[in-house]
Coordinates of C-alpha atoms in Angstrom, one line a residue:
M1 CA 126.1 89.2 79.5
A2 CA 123.2 91.1 77.9
E3 CA 123.4 89.1 74.7
T4 CA 123.5 85.9 76.5
S5 CA 120.5 86.7 78.6
T6 CA 118.6 87.8 75.6
G7 CA 119.6 84.7 73.7
A8 CA 118.5 82.5 76.5
A9 CA 115.3 84.3 77.0
A10 CA 114.4 84.1 73.3
G11 CA 115.0 80.4 73.4
A12 CA 113.1 80.0 76.5
H13 CA 110.0 81.5 74.8
A14 CA 109.9 78.3 72.8
S15 CA 109.7 76.3 76.0
A16 CA 106.9 78.2 77.7
N17 CA 104.5 75.6 76.5
S18 CA 106.9 72.7 77.2
S19 CA 104.1 70.3 78.2
D20 CA 102.9 70.5 74.6
G21 CA 106.6 70.1 73.5
V22 CA 107.0 67.0 75.6
A23 CA 103.9 65.4 74.1
A24 CA 105.1 66.4 70.6
V25 CA 108.5 64.8 71.2
L26 CA 107.0 61.5 72.5
E27 CA 104.5 61.4 69.6
S28 CA 107.2 62.1 67.0
L29 CA 109.2 59.1 68.3
D30 CA 106.6 56.8 66.9
H31 CA 104.8 56.7 63.5
T32 CA 101.5 55.3 64.6
P33 CA 98.4 57.5 65.0
K34 CA 98.2 59.6 68.2
R35 CA 94.7 58.5 69.1
V36 CA 92.6 55.5 68.6
G37 CA 89.7 57.9 68.2
S38 CA 87.2 56.0 70.2
A39 CA 84.5 58.3 71.7
L40 CA 84.2 55.8 74.5
V41 CA 87.4 57.2 76.0
R42 CA 85.9 60.6 76.7
P43 CA 83.9 59.4 79.8
L44 CA 87.0 57.6 81.0
E45 CA 89.0 60.8 80.8
V46 CA 86.4 62.7 82.8
I47 CA 86.3 60.1 85.5
A48 CA 90.1 59.8 85.7
A49 CA 90.4 63.6 86.0
C50 CA 87.8 63.6 88.8
L51 CA 89.6 60.8 90.6
L52 CA 92.9 62.6 90.5
V53 CA 91.3 65.7 92.0
A54 CA 89.7 63.5 94.6
I55 CA 93.0 61.9 95.5
V56 CA 94.7 65.3 95.9
T57 CA 91.8 66.7 97.9
L58 CA 91.7 63.6 100.2
L59 CA 95.4 63.7 100.9
L60 CA 95.3 67.5 101.5
A61 CA 92.4 66.9 103.9
G62 CA 94.4 64.2 105.7
V63 CA 97.5 66.4 106.0
T64 CA 95.4 69.3 107.3
S65 CA 93.5 67.2 109.8
R66 CA 96.7 65.5 111.1
Y67 CA 99.1 68.4 111.4
V68 CA 96.8 71.4 111.8
L69 CA 93.8 70.0 113.7
S70 CA 95.6 67.1 115.3
I71 CA 92.6 64.9 114.4
P72 CA 93.7 61.9 112.2
V73 CA 91.0 60.7 109.9
V74 CA 91.5 57.0 109.6
W75 CA 89.5 56.3 106.4
I76 CA 91.2 58.9 104.2
D77 CA 94.1 56.6 103.2
E78 CA 91.6 53.8 102.4
A79 CA 89.5 56.0 100.2
A80 CA 92.5 57.4 98.5
S81 CA 93.7 53.8 97.8
I82 CA 90.4 53.0 96.1
C83 CA 90.6 56.1 93.9
F84 CA 94.2 55.4 93.2
L85 CA 93.7 51.9 91.7
W86 CA 90.8 53.1 89.6
L87 CA 92.9 56.0 88.4
A88 CA 95.8 53.6 87.5
M89 CA 93.6 51.3 85.5
L90 CA 91.6 54.0 83.8
G91 CA 94.8 55.8 83.0
A92 CA 96.3 52.6 81.5
A93 CA 93.2 52.5 79.2
I94 CA 93.6 56.2 78.3
A95 CA 97.3 55.5 77.5
I96 CA 96.2 52.8 75.0
D97 CA 94.0 55.4 73.3
R98 CA 96.8 58.0 73.3
N99 CA 99.5 55.4 72.3
E100 CA 101.6 56.4 75.3
H101 CA 102.6 53.0 76.7
L102 CA 106.4 52.8 76.8
R103 CA 107.9 50.3 74.3
L104 CA 111.1 49.7 72.5
T105 CA 110.8 50.8 68.8
L106 CA 114.5 50.6 67.8
F107 CA 114.3 47.2 66.1
V108 CA 110.9 47.7 64.5
G109 CA 112.2 50.9 63.0
M110 CA 114.9 48.9 61.3
L111 CA 112.4 46.7 59.5
P112 CA 111.5 47.3 55.8
E113 CA 108.3 49.3 55.4
R114 CA 106.2 46.3 54.3
L115 CA 107.1 44.4 57.5
R116 CA 106.4 47.3 60.0
G117 CA 102.7 46.9 59.5
L118 CA 103.0 43.2 60.3
A119 CA 105.0 43.9 63.5
H120 CA 102.4 46.6 64.4
A121 CA 99.6 44.1 64.0
F122 CA 101.5 41.4 65.9
G123 CA 102.1 43.7 68.8
L124 CA 98.4 44.7 69.1
L125 CA 97.2 41.1 68.9
A126 CA 99.8 40.0 71.5
V127 CA 98.5 42.7 73.9
A128 CA 94.9 41.7 73.1
T129 CA 95.7 38.0 73.8
F130 CA 97.1 38.9 77.2
L131 CA 94.2 41.0 78.1
A132 CA 91.6 38.4 76.9
V133 CA 93.2 35.6 78.9
M134 CA 93.4 37.8 82.0
T135 CA 89.7 39.0 81.8
W136 CA 88.1 36.0 83.6
P137 CA 90.8 35.7 86.3
A138 CA 90.3 39.5 87.0
I139 CA 86.5 39.0 87.4
D140 CA 87.2 36.0 89.6
Y141 CA 89.5 38.1 91.7
V142 CA 86.7 40.6 92.2
I143 CA 84.3 37.8 93.3
E144 CA 86.9 36.5 95.8
E145 CA 87.5 40.0 97.2
S146 CA 83.8 40.6 97.7
Y147 CA 84.0 38.4 100.8
V148 CA 86.7 40.7 102.3
T149 CA 85.6 43.9 104.2
S150 CA 87.8 46.9 104.4
A151 CA 89.0 48.0 107.8
A152 CA 88.1 51.7 107.9
L153 CA 85.2 52.1 105.5
N154 CA 83.7 48.7 106.2
I155 CA 82.9 48.1 102.5
P156 CA 83.7 45.0 100.4
S157 CA 87.2 45.1 98.9
S158 CA 85.6 44.3 95.5
Y159 CA 84.8 48.0 95.2
R160 CA 88.5 48.6 94.9
V161 CA 89.8 45.6 92.9
S162 CA 86.9 45.8 90.3
A163 CA 89.0 48.6 88.8
I164 CA 91.4 45.9 87.5
A165 CA 88.7 43.9 85.8
F166 CA 87.1 47.1 84.3
G167 CA 90.5 48.4 83.2
I168 CA 91.4 45.1 81.5
I169 CA 88.1 45.0 79.6
A170 CA 88.4 48.6 78.6
M171 CA 92.0 48.1 77.3
L172 CA 90.9 45.0 75.4
A173 CA 88.1 46.9 73.7
L174 CA 90.4 49.8 72.8
V175 CA 93.2 47.5 71.5
L176 CA 90.9 45.6 69.3
T177 CA 89.4 48.9 68.0
Y178 CA 92.9 50.2 67.3
A179 CA 93.8 46.9 65.5
V180 CA 90.8 47.0 63.2
R181 CA 91.3 50.7 62.3
T182 CA 95.1 50.7 61.8
C183 CA 96.0 47.2 60.5
T184 CA 95.2 45.4 57.2
L185 CA 93.2 42.2 57.4
R186 CA 96.2 40.3 55.9
D187 CA 98.6 41.4 58.7
L188 CA 96.0 40.6 61.4
L189 CA 95.4 37.1 60.0
I190 CA 99.1 36.4 59.8
S191 CA 99.7 37.7 63.3
A192 CA 96.8 35.7 64.7
A193 CA 98.1 32.6 63.1
V194 CA 101.6 33.1 64.5
I195 CA 100.3 33.7 68.0
G196 CA 98.0 30.7 67.7
L197 CA 100.7 28.4 66.5
V198 CA 103.1 29.5 69.3
A199 CA 100.4 29.0 71.9
A200 CA 99.6 25.6 70.6
A201 CA 103.2 24.5 70.5
F202 CA 103.7 25.7 74.1
F203 CA 100.6 23.9 75.2
L204 CA 101.7 20.6 73.6
L205 CA 105.2 21.0 75.2
T206 CA 103.8 21.7 78.7
P207 CA 104.9 18.2 80.0
V208 CA 108.4 18.9 78.8
F209 CA 108.6 22.4 80.2
K210 CA 107.6 21.2 83.6
T211 CA 110.8 19.1 83.7
L212 CA 113.2 21.8 82.6
G213 CA 113.6 23.7 85.8
Y214 CA 115.5 27.0 85.4
V215 CA 115.6 26.6 81.6
N216 CA 112.1 27.8 81.7
I217 CA 113.3 31.2 82.9
A218 CA 115.4 31.5 79.7
I219 CA 112.5 30.3 77.5
F220 CA 109.7 32.4 79.0
L221 CA 111.0 35.2 81.2
L222 CA 113.9 36.0 78.9
G223 CA 112.9 34.6 75.5
V224 CA 109.2 35.5 75.3
V225 CA 109.8 38.9 76.9
G226 CA 112.8 39.6 74.7
L227 CA 111.0 38.7 71.5
C228 CA 108.0 40.8 72.5
L229 CA 110.3 43.8 73.2
V230 CA 111.9 43.4 69.8
A231 CA 108.5 43.3 68.2
G232 CA 107.5 46.6 69.7
V233 CA 105.0 45.2 72.3
P234 CA 104.6 47.8 75.1
I235 CA 106.9 46.9 78.0
A236 CA 104.0 46.4 80.5
F237 CA 102.5 43.7 78.3
C238 CA 105.9 42.1 77.5
F239 CA 106.2 41.4 81.2
G240 CA 102.6 40.3 81.5
L241 CA 103.0 37.8 78.6
G242 CA 106.3 36.4 79.9
A243 CA 104.8 35.8 83.4
L244 CA 101.5 34.4 81.9
C245 CA 103.3 31.9 79.6
F246 CA 105.7 30.9 82.4
L247 CA 102.9 30.2 84.9
S248 CA 100.6 28.6 82.3
F249 CA 103.0 26.2 80.6
S250 CA 105.7 25.4 83.1
T251 CA 103.9 25.4 86.5
S252 CA 100.6 24.4 88.1
V253 CA 100.0 27.9 89.6
P254 CA 96.6 29.3 88.5
I255 CA 96.6 32.5 86.5
F256 CA 94.4 34.0 89.1
V257 CA 97.5 34.6 91.2
M258 CA 98.9 37.0 88.6
I259 CA 96.0 39.4 89.3
G260 CA 96.8 39.4 93.0
R261 CA 100.5 40.2 92.2
M262 CA 99.5 43.0 89.8
D263 CA 97.2 44.4 92.5
E264 CA 100.0 44.3 95.1
G265 CA 102.4 45.9 92.6
M266 CA 100.1 48.9 91.9
S267 CA 98.5 49.5 95.2
S268 CA 101.3 50.6 97.6
L269 CA 100.4 53.8 99.4
I270 CA 103.9 55.1 98.7
L271 CA 103.0 55.1 95.0
L272 CA 100.2 57.6 95.6
S273 CA 102.8 60.3 95.2
V274 CA 103.7 59.2 91.6
P275 CA 100.6 60.7 89.8
I276 CA 100.8 63.8 92.0
F277 CA 104.4 64.5 91.2
V278 CA 103.5 63.9 87.5
L279 CA 100.8 66.5 87.9
L280 CA 103.2 68.8 89.6
G281 CA 105.5 68.6 86.6
C282 CA 102.6 69.4 84.2
V283 CA 101.7 72.5 86.3
L284 CA 105.3 73.7 86.4
D285 CA 105.7 73.2 82.6
S286 CA 102.5 75.1 81.9
T287 CA 103.3 78.0 84.2
G288 CA 106.9 78.5 83.0
M289 CA 108.4 78.1 86.5
G290 CA 111.1 75.9 85.1
K291 CA 111.9 78.5 82.5
A292 CA 112.3 81.1 85.3
I293 CA 115.0 79.0 86.9
V294 CA 116.9 78.7 83.6
D295 CA 116.8 82.4 83.0
F296 CA 118.1 83.2 86.5
L297 CA 121.0 80.8 86.2
A298 CA 121.8 82.2 82.7
S299 CA 122.0 85.7 84.1
L300 CA 124.2 84.5 86.9
L301 CA 126.7 82.3 85.1
G302 CA 126.3 82.9 81.3
H303 CA 129.3 85.3 81.0
V304 CA 132.0 82.9 82.1
R305 CA 133.8 80.3 79.9
A306 CA 131.7 77.1 79.8
G307 CA 129.1 79.2 81.7
M308 CA 126.2 78.1 79.5
S309 CA 127.2 74.5 80.0
Y310 CA 127.1 75.1 83.7
V311 CA 123.7 76.8 83.3
L312 CA 122.4 73.7 81.4
L313 CA 123.7 71.3 84.0
G314 CA 122.5 73.5 86.9
S315 CA 119.1 73.9 85.3
L316 CA 118.7 70.2 84.9
F317 CA 119.8 69.7 88.5
L318 CA 117.2 72.2 89.8
V319 CA 114.3 71.6 87.4
S320 CA 114.5 67.8 87.9
G321 CA 113.9 68.4 91.6
I322 CA 110.5 69.8 90.6
S323 CA 109.2 67.9 87.7
G324 CA 110.5 64.4 88.4
S325 CA 110.5 63.6 84.6
K326 CA 113.6 63.5 82.4
V327 CA 111.7 64.2 79.2
S328 CA 110.1 67.3 80.8
D329 CA 113.4 68.4 82.2
M330 CA 115.1 68.2 78.8
A331 CA 112.2 69.8 76.9
T332 CA 112.2 72.7 79.4
V333 CA 115.9 73.4 79.4
A334 CA 117.1 72.7 75.8
P335 CA 115.0 75.3 73.8
A336 CA 115.9 78.0 76.4
L337 CA 119.7 77.5 76.1
F338 CA 120.6 75.9 72.8
P339 CA 120.3 79.0 70.5
E340 CA 122.8 81.0 72.6
M341 CA 125.1 78.0 73.0
K342 CA 125.2 77.5 69.3
R343 CA 126.0 81.2 68.8
R344 CA 129.0 80.7 71.0
G345 CA 130.4 77.9 68.9
Y346 CA 129.0 74.8 70.6
Q347 CA 128.4 72.0 68.1
P348 CA 124.8 70.6 68.1
R349 CA 126.2 67.1 68.8
E350 CA 128.0 68.4 71.9
L351 CA 124.8 70.0 73.1
I352 CA 122.9 66.7 72.8
A353 CA 125.7 64.8 74.6
L354 CA 125.6 67.4 77.5
L355 CA 121.8 67.4 77.6
S356 CA 121.4 63.7 77.7
T357 CA 124.1 63.0 80.3
G358 CA 122.9 65.9 82.3
A359 CA 119.5 64.4 82.5
A360 CA 121.0 61.1 83.6
M361 CA 122.9 62.9 86.3
A362 CA 119.8 64.5 87.7
E363 CA 117.7 61.3 88.2
T364 CA 118.8 61.1 91.9
V365 CA 117.6 64.7 92.6
P366 CA 114.4 64.4 94.5
P367 CA 111.5 64.2 93.9
S368 CA 112.5 61.5 91.5
I369 CA 109.7 59.0 90.6
V370 CA 112.3 56.3 90.2
L371 CA 113.5 56.9 93.8
I372 CA 109.9 56.7 95.1
V373 CA 109.3 53.4 93.2
L374 CA 112.6 52.0 94.4
G375 CA 111.8 52.9 98.0
S376 CA 108.5 51.2 97.6
V377 CA 109.7 48.0 96.0
A378 CA 113.0 47.5 98.0
G379 CA 111.7 48.9 101.3
V380 CA 114.3 51.7 101.4
S381 CA 113.6 54.9 103.3
I382 CA 112.3 57.6 101.0
A383 CA 113.6 60.3 103.3
G384 CA 117.1 58.7 103.1
L385 CA 116.9 58.5 99.3
F386 CA 115.8 62.1 99.0
T387 CA 118.4 63.5 101.3
N388 CA 121.4 61.6 100.0
G389 CA 120.3 61.6 96.3
L390 CA 121.2 65.3 96.3
V391 CA 124.8 64.6 97.3
V392 CA 125.2 61.8 94.6
A393 CA 123.8 64.1 91.9
T394 CA 126.3 66.8 93.0
V395 CA 129.2 64.4 92.5
L396 CA 128.0 63.6 89.0
L397 CA 127.4 67.3 88.3
L398 CA 131.0 68.1 89.2
V399 CA 132.5 65.5 86.9
L400 CA 130.3 66.7 84.0
A401 CA 131.1 70.3 84.8
I402 CA 134.9 69.6 84.7
L403 CA 134.6 67.9 81.3
A404 CA 132.4 70.7 80.0
R405 CA 135.0 73.3 81.1
W406 CA 137.7 71.4 79.2
K407 CA 135.5 71.0 76.2
A408 CA 134.7 74.8 76.2
R409 CA 138.3 75.9 75.9
G410 CA 137.6 77.2 72.4
E411 CA 134.3 78.8 73.2
M412 CA 133.7 82.2 71.5
L413 CA 132.9 84.9 74.1
K414 CA 133.2 87.9 71.9
G415 CA 130.5 90.4 72.8
V416 CA 129.4 88.5 75.9
R417 CA 129.2 90.7 78.9
R418 CA 128.4 90.1 82.6
A419 CA 124.6 90.6 83.2
P420 CA 123.9 93.9 85.0
F421 CA 122.9 93.5 88.7
T422 CA 119.4 94.7 87.8
V423 CA 118.9 91.8 85.4
I424 CA 120.2 89.3 87.9
W425 CA 118.0 90.8 90.6
K426 CA 114.9 90.8 88.3
T427 CA 115.4 87.1 87.2
A428 CA 116.1 86.1 90.8
L429 CA 112.8 87.6 91.9
V430 CA 110.9 85.9 89.2
A431 CA 112.6 82.6 89.9
A432 CA 112.5 82.7 93.7
P433 CA 109.0 81.1 94.1
A434 CA 110.1 78.3 91.8
L435 CA 113.4 77.9 93.5
V436 CA 111.7 77.5 96.9
L437 CA 109.8 74.4 95.8
P438 CA 112.5 71.8 95.3
F439 CA 114.1 72.7 98.6
L440 CA 110.7 72.6 100.3
I441 CA 110.1 69.1 99.0
R442 CA 113.6 67.8 100.0
S443 CA 113.6 69.4 103.5
A444 CA 110.1 68.3 104.4
V445 CA 110.7 64.7 103.4
G446 CA 114.3 64.5 104.5
G447 CA 113.5 66.1 107.8
G448 CA 110.7 63.7 108.5
V449 CA 108.1 66.5 108.7
A450 CA 105.9 64.8 106.1
T451 CA 105.9 61.8 103.8
A452 CA 106.6 62.0 100.1
T453 CA 102.9 61.6 99.3
E454 CA 101.9 64.4 101.7
V455 CA 104.6 66.7 100.4
S456 CA 103.6 66.1 96.8
T457 CA 100.0 67.3 97.5
I458 CA 101.3 70.4 99.3
A459 CA 103.7 71.0 96.4
V460 CA 100.9 70.8 93.9
L461 CA 98.8 73.3 95.9
Y462 CA 101.7 75.6 96.2
A463 CA 102.6 75.4 92.5
L464 CA 98.9 76.1 91.5
I465 CA 98.6 79.1 93.7
V466 CA 102.0 80.6 92.8
G467 CA 101.4 79.7 89.1
I468 CA 98.0 81.4 89.0
I469 CA 99.1 84.5 90.9
L470 CA 102.7 85.1 89.6
Y471 CA 103.2 83.2 86.4
G472 CA 100.2 83.9 84.2
G473 CA 97.7 81.4 85.5
I474 CA 96.3 78.2 84.0
S475 CA 93.0 78.0 82.1
W476 CA 90.4 75.4 83.1
R477 CA 90.8 73.7 79.7
T478 CA 94.6 73.5 80.2
F479 CA 94.1 72.2 83.7
Y480 CA 91.7 69.5 82.6
G481 CA 94.2 68.5 79.9
M482 CA 96.9 68.2 82.5
L483 CA 94.7 66.0 84.7
V484 CA 94.0 63.6 81.8
E485 CA 97.7 63.6 80.7
T486 CA 98.7 62.8 84.3
A487 CA 96.2 59.9 84.4
A488 CA 97.5 58.5 81.2
L489 CA 101.2 58.7 82.1
S490 CA 100.5 57.4 85.7
G491 CA 98.5 54.5 84.3
A492 CA 101.3 53.5 81.9
I493 CA 103.8 53.7 84.8
L494 CA 101.7 51.8 87.3
L495 CA 100.7 49.0 84.8
I496 CA 104.4 48.4 84.2
L497 CA 104.9 48.1 88.0
G498 CA 101.9 45.7 88.2
T499 CA 103.0 43.3 85.5
A500 CA 106.7 43.5 86.4
S501 CA 105.7 42.6 90.0
A502 CA 103.9 39.5 88.7
M503 CA 106.9 38.6 86.7
A504 CA 109.3 39.2 89.6
W505 CA 107.1 37.0 91.8
A506 CA 107.1 34.2 89.2
L507 CA 110.9 34.5 89.1
T508 CA 111.3 34.3 92.9
Q509 CA 109.0 31.3 93.2
T510 CA 111.3 29.1 91.1
G511 CA 114.0 29.4 93.8
F512 CA 116.3 31.1 91.3
A513 CA 116.6 34.2 93.5
R514 CA 117.9 32.1 96.4
D515 CA 120.5 30.4 94.2
L516 CA 121.5 33.6 92.5
A517 CA 122.0 35.2 96.0
T518 CA 124.2 32.3 97.1
A519 CA 126.3 32.5 93.9
M520 CA 126.8 36.2 94.0
S521 CA 127.5 36.4 97.7
H522 CA 130.5 34.1 97.0
L523 CA 132.0 36.2 94.1
P524 CA 135.7 36.6 94.4
G525 CA 136.4 40.1 95.7
G526 CA 133.3 40.3 97.9
W527 CA 131.2 43.5 97.8
I528 CA 133.6 45.2 95.3
S529 CA 132.9 42.6 92.6
F530 CA 129.3 42.6 93.4
M531 CA 129.2 46.4 92.8
A532 CA 130.9 45.9 89.5
V533 CA 128.3 43.3 88.5
T534 CA 125.5 45.6 89.6
V535 CA 126.7 48.4 87.4
V536 CA 126.9 46.2 84.3
V537 CA 123.5 44.6 85.0
F538 CA 121.6 47.8 85.5
M539 CA 123.3 49.6 82.7
I540 CA 122.2 46.9 80.3
L541 CA 118.7 46.9 81.8
G542 CA 118.6 50.6 81.6
C543 CA 119.4 50.5 77.9
V544 CA 116.6 48.0 77.2
L545 CA 113.8 48.5 79.8
E546 CA 114.1 52.1 81.1
G547 CA 114.1 52.7 84.8
L548 CA 111.0 51.5 86.5
P549 CA 110.5 48.0 85.1
A550 CA 114.2 47.2 85.7
I551 CA 113.9 48.2 89.3
V552 CA 110.7 46.2 89.9
L553 CA 112.3 43.1 88.3
M554 CA 115.7 43.2 89.9
A555 CA 115.4 45.0 93.2
P556 CA 113.8 41.9 95.0
L557 CA 116.7 39.9 93.8
M558 CA 119.7 42.2 94.2
F559 CA 118.9 44.1 97.4
P560 CA 118.9 41.1 99.8
I561 CA 122.3 40.1 98.3
A562 CA 123.7 43.6 98.8
K563 CA 122.4 43.6 102.4
S564 CA 124.1 40.2 103.1
L565 CA 127.4 41.7 101.9
G566 CA 127.0 44.6 104.3
I567 CA 126.2 47.3 101.7
N568 CA 123.9 50.0 102.9
D569 CA 120.5 50.1 101.2
V570 CA 120.7 53.8 100.4
H571 CA 124.2 53.5 99.0
Y572 CA 123.2 50.5 96.9
S573 CA 120.1 52.4 95.6
M574 CA 122.2 55.3 94.4
V575 CA 124.5 53.0 92.5
V576 CA 121.5 51.2 90.9
V577 CA 119.7 54.3 89.8
T578 CA 122.8 56.0 88.5
A579 CA 123.9 52.9 86.5
M580 CA 120.4 52.5 85.1
N581 CA 120.3 56.1 83.9
I582 CA 123.7 55.9 82.3
G583 CA 122.4 52.9 80.4
L584 CA 119.2 54.8 79.5
M585 CA 121.3 57.4 77.7
T586 CA 123.8 55.0 76.1
P587 CA 123.5 54.5 72.3
P588 CA 122.6 52.6 70.2
I589 CA 119.7 51.3 72.3
G590 CA 119.1 53.8 75.2
I591 CA 115.8 55.5 74.5
G592 CA 116.7 58.6 76.5
F593 CA 119.5 59.4 74.0
Y594 CA 117.0 59.4 71.1
I595 CA 114.6 61.6 73.1
A596 CA 117.4 64.1 73.6
C597 CA 118.2 64.0 69.9
K598 CA 114.6 64.6 69.0
I599 CA 114.3 67.5 71.5
G600 CA 117.5 69.1 70.1
N601 CA 116.7 68.3 66.5
V602 CA 120.0 66.5 65.9
E603 CA 120.4 63.2 64.0
P604 CA 121.4 60.4 66.4
D605 CA 124.2 59.3 64.1
E606 CA 125.8 62.8 64.4
A607 CA 125.4 62.9 68.2
M608 CA 126.5 59.4 68.9
G609 CA 130.2 60.1 68.4
A610 CA 130.1 63.0 70.8
I611 CA 128.5 61.4 73.8
W612 CA 131.2 58.9 74.8
P613 CA 133.5 61.3 76.7
Y614 CA 130.4 62.4 78.7
L615 CA 129.4 58.8 79.4
L616 CA 132.9 58.1 80.5
A617 CA 132.8 61.1 82.9
L618 CA 129.5 59.7 84.3
L619 CA 131.1 56.3 84.8
A620 CA 134.0 57.9 86.6
G621 CA 131.5 59.6 88.9
L622 CA 129.6 56.3 89.3
A623 CA 132.9 54.6 90.3
I624 CA 133.4 57.2 93.0
I625 CA 129.8 56.8 94.3
A626 CA 130.1 53.0 94.3
Y627 CA 133.4 52.7 96.1
V628 CA 133.1 55.6 98.4
P629 CA 130.0 54.8 100.4
S630 CA 130.1 58.0 102.5
F631 CA 128.9 60.1 99.5
S632 CA 125.6 58.1 99.7
T633 CA 125.3 57.9 103.4
M634 CA 126.7 61.0 105.0
F635 CA 123.3 62.5 105.9
L636 CA 121.7 59.3 107.2

């Protein structure tokens, strides 16, 4: 397999700097400028980088004091929590500057060129409107929290929650700067007029809205959110605007309450592991540890029929267990394997289909950020999710591998030879330190040795040490860039969780959740019908909203119903996450499919026809997971 190894290694060279590749892919999906260009953001980046280092240091100190010295330090979690909320809000502001807030651009991209500028201006002013309205409630929340003293550090809680007010003000300043620099005056005036007219109409109709009951859910939490999504408003602000309009125009609940809900949605200690796992993915991308795993699997399996398909799927399976990011996984694996697979006769559209569905398969492989967030929101054991997610991913891996073997019956293997043992041994030695990491993470959390947060800090330290010693090291400039990128991505994620939590709370306060639970618990067919409804709902949400916001919105509604029907929480979690990720990769809306096309440099129209058999294979695997609970619960 010398030629296969050589081809894979040559392609892998392109992915050595895959962190840059991921950023380039994300940037290329949008046509707006990469940076707002405000010099005011530089100090925020420095502070955010320092906060991230402080969080990792504090958590490592806590782990060391607890497990090594047997001296628990009670104030560490509190200090880390303060740093975490500040990191989230500063990161959200940096994400505004970098244009990295997640949004749906499909429909805006369909507009004529002359209308895209108007949609862009409308989206920016919609965000600015939300932030301007929330500014005083955020300040008021700080004032209220100043009367509350923290338990361990004995300082006012306002030290922590002032991060929300500061972040909102910083984001508002950046959005307005962005609007002035990138929009025409005409587009801004028209957008401002539209927003003003809609707000005035809602205000005048407030007495009517207060009599409509559940209809307000359709108007505000579906209608307003849906229109904002179509207009390209970032998802976090779509949820914020929907909840804000719902509370302002159809209830008597003060807007102040929204800030508290956002605080609660962003401040769970379990979520501390999110930015650290994001940082871990950046470290692994920069050091090439993911590439080492790909090269090892290529030397081991590349000579058999469909072997490169197995390598691609296996690489996604293993690499996802390190990075926790689908985009990072695909950007690491695809450049390493696609050149050799094309030489063997694979069509580019088949490669995209395999890449995108393989990434969907790997979402339940720990450490998955989606699993961590789901455990936090739904109160499900992270250890249980991590342990059994591996089994669920294996089921999906097998169904995709069977399909890939059937598809590869015409693969050209002329000149392909088994790799010499010396090549396998060499790539195994290079990959061994990287291969240890995913199993370290899973065994530590699943075995109850450490929490997901504690393991994430240990994993970062391990990756840094191994990366510096064995994989070429990381320059200080690169490391600083990774810290800032982690802050921006984490801020974007956590702001979605905050505003989605506010919207989910508004939805539950109407009593709709109770009535929905009653209706769904009486579906004909019991839990079997409920599982079918779950698959459909989360596939649709996965197409439109991506993973995290869909979970935060729907988990508080669906999990109590599942529990009442006797469905195990971990089993239900696996069905939810799998269905959501199939939706994420389903054209014509699923954003994950378009990211895969961009990474593989294939037109979506070309790849769309090839993906359906792979999606059907995933659905067959999902049916097995949904209706054979033992796959999701065998290690509980």
